[in-house]
XYZ file of N, CA and C in Angstrom:
612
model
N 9.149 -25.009 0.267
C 8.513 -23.694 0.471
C 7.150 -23.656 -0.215
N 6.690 -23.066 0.225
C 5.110 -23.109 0.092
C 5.013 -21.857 -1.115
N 4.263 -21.514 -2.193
C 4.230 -20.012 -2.808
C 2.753 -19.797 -3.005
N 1.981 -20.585 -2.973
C 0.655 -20.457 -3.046
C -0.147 -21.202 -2.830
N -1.636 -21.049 -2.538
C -2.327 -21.998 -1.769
C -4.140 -22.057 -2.826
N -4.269 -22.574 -2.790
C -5.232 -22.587 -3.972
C -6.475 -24.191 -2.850
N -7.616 -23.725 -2.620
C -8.773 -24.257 -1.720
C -9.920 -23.871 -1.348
N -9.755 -24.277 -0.440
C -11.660 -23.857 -0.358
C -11.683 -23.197 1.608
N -12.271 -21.866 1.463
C -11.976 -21.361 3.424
C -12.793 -22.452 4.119
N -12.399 -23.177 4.837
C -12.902 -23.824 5.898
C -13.535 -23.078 7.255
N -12.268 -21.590 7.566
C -12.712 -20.767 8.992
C -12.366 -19.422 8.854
N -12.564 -18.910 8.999
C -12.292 -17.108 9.091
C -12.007 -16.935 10.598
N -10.790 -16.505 10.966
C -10.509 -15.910 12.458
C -10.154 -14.526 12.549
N -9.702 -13.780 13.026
C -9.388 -12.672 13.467
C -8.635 -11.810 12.656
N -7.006 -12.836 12.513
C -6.446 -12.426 12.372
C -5.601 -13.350 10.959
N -6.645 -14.614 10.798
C -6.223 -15.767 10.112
C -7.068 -16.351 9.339
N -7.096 -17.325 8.174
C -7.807 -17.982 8.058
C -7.491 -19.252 7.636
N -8.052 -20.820 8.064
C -7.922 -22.063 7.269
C -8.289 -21.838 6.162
N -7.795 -22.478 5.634
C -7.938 -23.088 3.837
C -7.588 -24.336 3.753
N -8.464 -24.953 3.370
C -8.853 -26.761 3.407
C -8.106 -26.837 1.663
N -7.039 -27.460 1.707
C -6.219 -27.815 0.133
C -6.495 -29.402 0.169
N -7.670 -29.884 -0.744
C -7.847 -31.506 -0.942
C -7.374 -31.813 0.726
N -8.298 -31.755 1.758
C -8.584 -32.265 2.953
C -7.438 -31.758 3.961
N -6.333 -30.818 3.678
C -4.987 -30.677 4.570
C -5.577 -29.135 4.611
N -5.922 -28.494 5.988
C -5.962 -27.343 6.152
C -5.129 -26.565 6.516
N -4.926 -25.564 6.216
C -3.138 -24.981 6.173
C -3.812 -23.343 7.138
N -3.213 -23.247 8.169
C -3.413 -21.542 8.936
C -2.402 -20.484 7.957
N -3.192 -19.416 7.473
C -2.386 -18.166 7.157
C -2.960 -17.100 7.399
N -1.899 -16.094 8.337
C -2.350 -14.812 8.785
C -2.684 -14.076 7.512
N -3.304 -13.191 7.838
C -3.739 -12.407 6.717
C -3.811 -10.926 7.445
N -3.530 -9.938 6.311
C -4.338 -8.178 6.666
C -5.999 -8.490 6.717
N -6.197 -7.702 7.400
C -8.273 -7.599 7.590
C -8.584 -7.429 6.546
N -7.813 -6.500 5.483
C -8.201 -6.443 4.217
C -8.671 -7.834 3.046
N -7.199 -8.529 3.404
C -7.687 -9.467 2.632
C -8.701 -10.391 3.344
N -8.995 -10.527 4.732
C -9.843 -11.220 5.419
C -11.004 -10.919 4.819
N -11.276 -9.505 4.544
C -12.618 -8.988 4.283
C -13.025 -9.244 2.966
N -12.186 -10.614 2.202
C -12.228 -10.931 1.033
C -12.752 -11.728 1.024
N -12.942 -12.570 1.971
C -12.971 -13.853 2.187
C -14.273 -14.263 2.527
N -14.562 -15.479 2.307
C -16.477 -16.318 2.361
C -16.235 -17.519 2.805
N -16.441 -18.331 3.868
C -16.326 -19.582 4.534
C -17.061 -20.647 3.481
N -16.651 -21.622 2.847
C -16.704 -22.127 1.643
C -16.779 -21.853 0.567
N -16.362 -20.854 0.310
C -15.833 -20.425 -1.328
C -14.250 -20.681 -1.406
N -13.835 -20.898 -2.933
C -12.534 -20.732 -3.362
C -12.073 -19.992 -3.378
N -10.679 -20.069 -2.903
C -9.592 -18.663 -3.198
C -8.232 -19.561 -3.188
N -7.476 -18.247 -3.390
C -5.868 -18.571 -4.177
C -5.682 -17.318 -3.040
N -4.819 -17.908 -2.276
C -3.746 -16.767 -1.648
C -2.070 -17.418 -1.892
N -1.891 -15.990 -1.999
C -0.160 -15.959 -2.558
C 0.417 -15.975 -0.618
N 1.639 -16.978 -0.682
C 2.262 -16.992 0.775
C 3.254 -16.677 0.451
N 3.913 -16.077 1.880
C 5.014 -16.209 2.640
C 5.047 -17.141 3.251
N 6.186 -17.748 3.456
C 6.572 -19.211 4.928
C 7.922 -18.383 6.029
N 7.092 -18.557 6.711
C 8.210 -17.758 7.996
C 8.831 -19.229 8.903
N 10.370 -19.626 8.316
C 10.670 -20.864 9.568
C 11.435 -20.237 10.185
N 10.806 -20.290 11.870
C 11.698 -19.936 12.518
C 12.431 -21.051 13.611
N 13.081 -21.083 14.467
C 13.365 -22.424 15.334
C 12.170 -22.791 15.741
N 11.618 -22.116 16.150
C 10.476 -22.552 17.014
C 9.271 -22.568 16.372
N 9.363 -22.177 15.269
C 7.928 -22.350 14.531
C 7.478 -21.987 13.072
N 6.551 -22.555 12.577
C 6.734 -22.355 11.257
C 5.292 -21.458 10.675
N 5.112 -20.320 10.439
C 4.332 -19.606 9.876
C 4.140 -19.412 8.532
N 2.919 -19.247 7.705
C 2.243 -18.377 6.335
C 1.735 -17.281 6.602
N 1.898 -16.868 5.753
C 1.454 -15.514 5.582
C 0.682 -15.383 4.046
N -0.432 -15.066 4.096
C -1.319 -14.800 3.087
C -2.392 -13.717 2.310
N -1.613 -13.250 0.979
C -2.225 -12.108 0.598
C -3.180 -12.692 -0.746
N -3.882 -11.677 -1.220
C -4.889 -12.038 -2.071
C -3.797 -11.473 -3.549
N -2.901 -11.166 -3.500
C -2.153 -10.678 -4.904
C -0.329 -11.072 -4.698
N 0.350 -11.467 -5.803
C 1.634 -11.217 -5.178
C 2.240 -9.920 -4.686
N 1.848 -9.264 -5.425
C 2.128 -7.507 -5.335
C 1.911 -6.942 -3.494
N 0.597 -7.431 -3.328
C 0.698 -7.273 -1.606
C 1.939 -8.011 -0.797
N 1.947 -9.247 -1.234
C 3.178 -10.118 -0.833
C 4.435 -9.429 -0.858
N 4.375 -8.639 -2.148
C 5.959 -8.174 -2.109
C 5.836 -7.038 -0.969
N 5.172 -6.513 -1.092
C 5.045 -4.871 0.147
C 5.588 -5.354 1.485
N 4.407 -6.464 1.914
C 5.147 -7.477 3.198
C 6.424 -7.307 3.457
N 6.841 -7.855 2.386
C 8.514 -8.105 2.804
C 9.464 -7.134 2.368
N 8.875 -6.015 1.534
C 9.839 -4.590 1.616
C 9.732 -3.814 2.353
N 8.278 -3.791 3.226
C 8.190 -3.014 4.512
C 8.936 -3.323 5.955
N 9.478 -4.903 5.378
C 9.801 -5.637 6.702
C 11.537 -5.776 6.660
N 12.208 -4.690 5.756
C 13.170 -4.364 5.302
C 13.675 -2.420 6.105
N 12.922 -2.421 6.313
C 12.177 -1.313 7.395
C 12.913 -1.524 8.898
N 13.781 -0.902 9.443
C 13.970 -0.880 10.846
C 12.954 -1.223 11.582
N 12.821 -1.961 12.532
C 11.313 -1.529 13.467
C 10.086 -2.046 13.015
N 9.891 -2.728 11.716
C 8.653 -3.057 11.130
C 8.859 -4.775 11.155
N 7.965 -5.552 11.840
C 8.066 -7.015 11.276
C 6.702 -7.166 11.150
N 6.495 -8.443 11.080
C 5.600 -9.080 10.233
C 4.446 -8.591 10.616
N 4.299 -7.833 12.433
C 2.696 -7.539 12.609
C 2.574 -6.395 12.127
N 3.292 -5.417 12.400
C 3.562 -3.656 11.909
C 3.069 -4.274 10.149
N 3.803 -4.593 9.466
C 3.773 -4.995 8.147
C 2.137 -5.271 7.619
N 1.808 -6.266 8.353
C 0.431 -6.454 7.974
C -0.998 -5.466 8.322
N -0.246 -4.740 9.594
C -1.314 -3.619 10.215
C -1.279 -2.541 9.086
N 0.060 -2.215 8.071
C -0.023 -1.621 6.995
C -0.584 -1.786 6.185
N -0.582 -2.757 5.190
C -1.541 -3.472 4.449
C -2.959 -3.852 4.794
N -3.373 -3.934 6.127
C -4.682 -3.640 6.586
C -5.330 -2.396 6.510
N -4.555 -1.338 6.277
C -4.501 -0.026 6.354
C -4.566 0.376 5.161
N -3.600 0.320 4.200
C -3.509 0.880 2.761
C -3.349 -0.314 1.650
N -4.100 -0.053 0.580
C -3.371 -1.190 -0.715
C -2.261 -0.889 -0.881
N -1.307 -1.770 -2.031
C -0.535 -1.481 -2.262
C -0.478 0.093 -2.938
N -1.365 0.435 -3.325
C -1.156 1.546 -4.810
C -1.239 2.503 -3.791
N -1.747 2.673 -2.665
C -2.057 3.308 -1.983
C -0.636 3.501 -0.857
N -0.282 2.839 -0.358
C 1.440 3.098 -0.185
C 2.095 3.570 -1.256
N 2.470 3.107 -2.346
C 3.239 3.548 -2.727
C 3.175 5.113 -2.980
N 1.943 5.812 -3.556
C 1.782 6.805 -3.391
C 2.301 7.432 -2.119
N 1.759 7.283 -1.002
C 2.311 7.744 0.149
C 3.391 7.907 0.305
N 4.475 6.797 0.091
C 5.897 6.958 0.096
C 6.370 7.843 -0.436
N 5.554 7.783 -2.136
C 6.335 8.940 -2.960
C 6.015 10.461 -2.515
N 4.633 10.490 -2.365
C 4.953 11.845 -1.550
C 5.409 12.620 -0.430
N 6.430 11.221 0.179
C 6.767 11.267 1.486
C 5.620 12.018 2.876
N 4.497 11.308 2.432
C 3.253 11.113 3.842
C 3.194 10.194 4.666
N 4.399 11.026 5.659
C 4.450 9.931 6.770
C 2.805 9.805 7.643
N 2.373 10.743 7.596
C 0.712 11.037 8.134
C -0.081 9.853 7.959
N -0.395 9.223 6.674
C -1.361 8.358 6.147
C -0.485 7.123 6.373
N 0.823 6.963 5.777
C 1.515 5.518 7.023
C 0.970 5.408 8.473
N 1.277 6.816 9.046
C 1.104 6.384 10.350
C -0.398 6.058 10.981
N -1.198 5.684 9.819
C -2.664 5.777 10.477
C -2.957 4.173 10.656
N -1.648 3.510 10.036
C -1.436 2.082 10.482
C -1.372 1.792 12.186
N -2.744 0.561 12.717
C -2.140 0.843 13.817
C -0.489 0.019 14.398
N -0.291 0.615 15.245
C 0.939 0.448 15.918
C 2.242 1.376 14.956
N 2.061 1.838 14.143
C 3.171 2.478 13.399
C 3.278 4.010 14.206
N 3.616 4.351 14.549
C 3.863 5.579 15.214
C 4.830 6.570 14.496
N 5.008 7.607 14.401
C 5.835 8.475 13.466
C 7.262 8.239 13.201
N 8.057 7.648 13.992
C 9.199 7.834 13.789
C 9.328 6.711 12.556
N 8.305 5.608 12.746
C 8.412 4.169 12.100
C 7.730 4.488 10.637
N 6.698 5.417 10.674
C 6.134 6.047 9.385
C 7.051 6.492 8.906
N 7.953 7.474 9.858
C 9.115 8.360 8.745
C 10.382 7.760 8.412
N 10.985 6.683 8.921
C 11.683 5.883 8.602
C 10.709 4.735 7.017
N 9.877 4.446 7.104
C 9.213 3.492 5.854
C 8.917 4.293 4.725
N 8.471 6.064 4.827
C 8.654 6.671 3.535
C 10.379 7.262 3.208
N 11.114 7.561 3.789
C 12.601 7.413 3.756
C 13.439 6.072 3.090
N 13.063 5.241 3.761
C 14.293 4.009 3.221
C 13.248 3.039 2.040
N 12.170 3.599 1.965
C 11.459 2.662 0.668
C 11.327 3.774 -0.593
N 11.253 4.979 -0.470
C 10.956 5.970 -1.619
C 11.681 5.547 -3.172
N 12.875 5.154 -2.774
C 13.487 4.735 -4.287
C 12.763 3.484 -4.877
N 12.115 2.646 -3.578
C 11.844 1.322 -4.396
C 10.475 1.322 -4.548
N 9.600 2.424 -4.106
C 8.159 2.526 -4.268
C 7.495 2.393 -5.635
N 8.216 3.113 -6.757
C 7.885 2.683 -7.752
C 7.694 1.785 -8.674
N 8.564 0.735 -8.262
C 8.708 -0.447 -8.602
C 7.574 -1.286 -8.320
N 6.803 -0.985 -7.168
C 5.747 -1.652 -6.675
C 4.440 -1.296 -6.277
N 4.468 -0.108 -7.909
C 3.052 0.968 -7.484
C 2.055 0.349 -7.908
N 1.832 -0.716 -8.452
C 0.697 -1.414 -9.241
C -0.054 -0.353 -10.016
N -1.401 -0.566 -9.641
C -1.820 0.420 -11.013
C -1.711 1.767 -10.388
N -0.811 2.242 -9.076
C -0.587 3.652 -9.222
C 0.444 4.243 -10.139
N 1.253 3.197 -10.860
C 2.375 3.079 -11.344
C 2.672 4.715 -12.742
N 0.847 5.199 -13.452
C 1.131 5.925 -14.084
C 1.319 7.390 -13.275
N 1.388 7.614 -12.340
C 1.968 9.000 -11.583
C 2.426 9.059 -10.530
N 3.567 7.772 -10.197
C 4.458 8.066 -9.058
C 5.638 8.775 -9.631
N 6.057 9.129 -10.520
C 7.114 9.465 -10.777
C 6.873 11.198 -10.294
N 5.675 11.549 -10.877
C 5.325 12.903 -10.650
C 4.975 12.957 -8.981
N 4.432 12.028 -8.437
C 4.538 12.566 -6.825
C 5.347 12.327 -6.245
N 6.921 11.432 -7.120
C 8.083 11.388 -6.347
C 9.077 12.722 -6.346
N 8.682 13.500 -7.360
C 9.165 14.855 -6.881
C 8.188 15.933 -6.429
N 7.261 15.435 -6.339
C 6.313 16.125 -5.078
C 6.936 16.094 -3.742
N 7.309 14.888 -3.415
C 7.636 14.730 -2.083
C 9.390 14.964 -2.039
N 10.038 14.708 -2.560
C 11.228 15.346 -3.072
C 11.329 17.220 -2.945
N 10.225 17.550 -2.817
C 10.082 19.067 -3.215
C 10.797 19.953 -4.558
N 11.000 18.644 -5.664
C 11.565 19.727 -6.761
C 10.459 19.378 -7.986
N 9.286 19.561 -7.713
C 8.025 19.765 -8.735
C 8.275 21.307 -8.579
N 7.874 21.795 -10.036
C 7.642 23.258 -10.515
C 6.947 23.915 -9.302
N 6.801 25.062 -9.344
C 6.216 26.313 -8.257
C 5.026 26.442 -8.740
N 4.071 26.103 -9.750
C 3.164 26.013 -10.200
C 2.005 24.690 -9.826
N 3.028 24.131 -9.927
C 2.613 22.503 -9.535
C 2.714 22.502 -7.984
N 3.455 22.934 -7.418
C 3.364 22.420 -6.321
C 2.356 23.317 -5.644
N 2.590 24.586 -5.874
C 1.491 25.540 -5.418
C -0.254 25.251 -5.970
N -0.470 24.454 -6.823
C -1.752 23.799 -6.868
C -2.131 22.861 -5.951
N -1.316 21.971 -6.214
C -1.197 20.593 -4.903
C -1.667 21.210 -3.695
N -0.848 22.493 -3.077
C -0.930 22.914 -1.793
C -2.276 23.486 -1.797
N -2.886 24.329 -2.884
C -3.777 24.805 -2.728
C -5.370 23.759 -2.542
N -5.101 22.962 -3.266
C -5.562 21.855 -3.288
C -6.055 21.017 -2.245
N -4.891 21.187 -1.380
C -4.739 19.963 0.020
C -5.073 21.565 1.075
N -5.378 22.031 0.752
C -5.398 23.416 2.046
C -7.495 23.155 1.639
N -7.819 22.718 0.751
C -9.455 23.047 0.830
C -10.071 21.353 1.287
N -9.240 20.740 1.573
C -9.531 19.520 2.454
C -9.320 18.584 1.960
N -8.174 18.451 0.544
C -8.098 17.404 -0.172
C -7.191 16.388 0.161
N -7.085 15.253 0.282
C -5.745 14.324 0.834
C -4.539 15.073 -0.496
N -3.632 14.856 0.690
C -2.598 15.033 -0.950
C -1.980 14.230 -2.070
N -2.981 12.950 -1.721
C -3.045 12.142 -2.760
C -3.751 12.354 -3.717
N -5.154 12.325 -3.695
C -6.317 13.246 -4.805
C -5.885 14.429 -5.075
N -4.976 15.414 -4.131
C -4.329 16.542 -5.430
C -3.997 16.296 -6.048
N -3.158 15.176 -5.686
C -1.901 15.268 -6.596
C -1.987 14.860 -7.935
N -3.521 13.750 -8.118
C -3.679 13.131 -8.928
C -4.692 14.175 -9.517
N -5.374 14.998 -9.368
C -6.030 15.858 -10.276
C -5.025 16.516 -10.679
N -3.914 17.505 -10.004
C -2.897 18.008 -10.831
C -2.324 17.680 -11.964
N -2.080 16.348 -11.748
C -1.174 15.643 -12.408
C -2.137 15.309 -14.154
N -3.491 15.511 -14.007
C -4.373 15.084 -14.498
C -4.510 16.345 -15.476
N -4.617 17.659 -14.422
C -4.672 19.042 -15.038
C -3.853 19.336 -15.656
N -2.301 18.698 -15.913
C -1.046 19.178 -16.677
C -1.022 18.124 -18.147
N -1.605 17.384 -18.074
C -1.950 16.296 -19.203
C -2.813 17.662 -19.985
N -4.029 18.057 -19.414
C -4.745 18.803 -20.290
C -3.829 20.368 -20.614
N -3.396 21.271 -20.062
C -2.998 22.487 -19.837
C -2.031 22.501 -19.977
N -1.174 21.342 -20.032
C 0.368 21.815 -20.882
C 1.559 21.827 -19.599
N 2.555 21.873 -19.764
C 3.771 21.896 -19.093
C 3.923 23.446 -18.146
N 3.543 24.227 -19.085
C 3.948 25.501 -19.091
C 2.679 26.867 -17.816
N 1.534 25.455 -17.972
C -0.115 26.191 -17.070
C 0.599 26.784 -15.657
N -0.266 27.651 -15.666
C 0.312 28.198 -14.033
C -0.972 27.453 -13.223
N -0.439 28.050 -11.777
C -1.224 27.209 -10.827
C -2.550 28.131 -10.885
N -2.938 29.126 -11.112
C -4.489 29.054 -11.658
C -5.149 28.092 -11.981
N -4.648 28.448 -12.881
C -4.867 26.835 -13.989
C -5.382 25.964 -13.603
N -4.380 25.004 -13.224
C -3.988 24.125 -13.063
C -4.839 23.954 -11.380
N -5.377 24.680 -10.932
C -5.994 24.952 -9.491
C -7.651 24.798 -10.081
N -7.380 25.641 -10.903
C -9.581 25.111 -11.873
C -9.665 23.954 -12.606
N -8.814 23.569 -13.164
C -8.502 22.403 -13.811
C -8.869 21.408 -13.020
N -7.829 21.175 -11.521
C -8.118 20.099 -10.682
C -8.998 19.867 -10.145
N -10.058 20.637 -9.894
C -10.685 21.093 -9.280
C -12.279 20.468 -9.964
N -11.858 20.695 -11.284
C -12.967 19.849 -12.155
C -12.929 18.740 -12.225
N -11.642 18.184 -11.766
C -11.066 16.718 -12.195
C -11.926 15.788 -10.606
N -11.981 16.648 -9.718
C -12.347 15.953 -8.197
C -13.812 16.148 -8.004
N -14.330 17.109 -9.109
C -15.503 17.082 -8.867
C -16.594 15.909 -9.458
N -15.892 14.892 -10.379
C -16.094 14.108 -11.221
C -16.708 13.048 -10.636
């Protein structure tokens, strides 16, 4: 099994790229994201997947393990394989899913293409418990947007968030100025508050 690939890009394609390892060039699909990482003779390290199937043997290549793991917990997902999977990760970072999940936004999943709603609302459903595990550096406030999306955050809190996301804010940047505004204002701030508070926090 292959776990990582460490060379020099030989080609940039579409949807792929060679990587020349001491003269053996190896194909691995990649998200556009990490494509858009990439420089036709420069070094890189991509972390793989090896897909054997009867008929054929595939890599799969991200620029972090952490993307790697998403791959294959999204592909744990009814309905999601390896292209859905990567059209995600072309779509969002990791930190950036996981958030989503936790606030159960099937909306911003589904802006993956080919994911269509039912497949968005099935991937924030059957991954929400394990999102945290794999928030990378969203890791210091999923807990607080996992009962955002849960709906049992305070009436204060949540009524900021809403107020928040009603003046054009994703409800990710609410959530994270809120979350930001209760660090300063205490447990106890009402959504006033906590509504001027955030508000300073996004204007930053």
């Amino acid at each position: 099994m292959i776990g990582k690939l460490k060379g020099t890009i030989d080609e940039i394609g579409d949807d792929h790229v060679l990587i020349d390892v001491h003269g053996v060039c190896y194909e691995a699909f990649c998200s556009s994201r990490t494509l858009s990482r990439m420089t036709v003779g420069e070094a890189a390290i991509l972390f793989i997947e090896t897909y054997v199937r009867e008929d054929q043997l595939k890599l799969f290549g991200f620029v972090s393990a952490l993307e790697r793991e998403w791959f294959n917990l999204l592909q744990s997902v009814q309905g999601v394989g390896s292209k859905v999977a990567l059209a995600v990760l072309s779509t969002l970072t990791p930190s950036e899913l996981a958030n989503a999940i936790a606030l159960q936004d099937k909306t911003v999943v589904s802006r993956a293409p080919g994911v269509g709603p039912k497949v968005a609302m099935r991937i924030v459903t059957e991954l929400k418990n394990k999102a945290p595990a794999f928030a990378g550096e969203a890791a210091g406030t999923i807990g607080f947007k996992q009962e955002l999306g849960e709906g049992v955050a305070s009436v204060p809190v949540s009524d900021a968030v809403s107020a928040l996301t009603n003046l054009g804010y994703s409800r990710d940047q609410a959530a994270n100025a809120v979350a930001a505004a209760l660090k300063t204002a205490g447990e106890g701030a009402d959504s006033a508050k906590l509504i001027r508070l955030g508000l300073k926090e996004l204007a930053h």
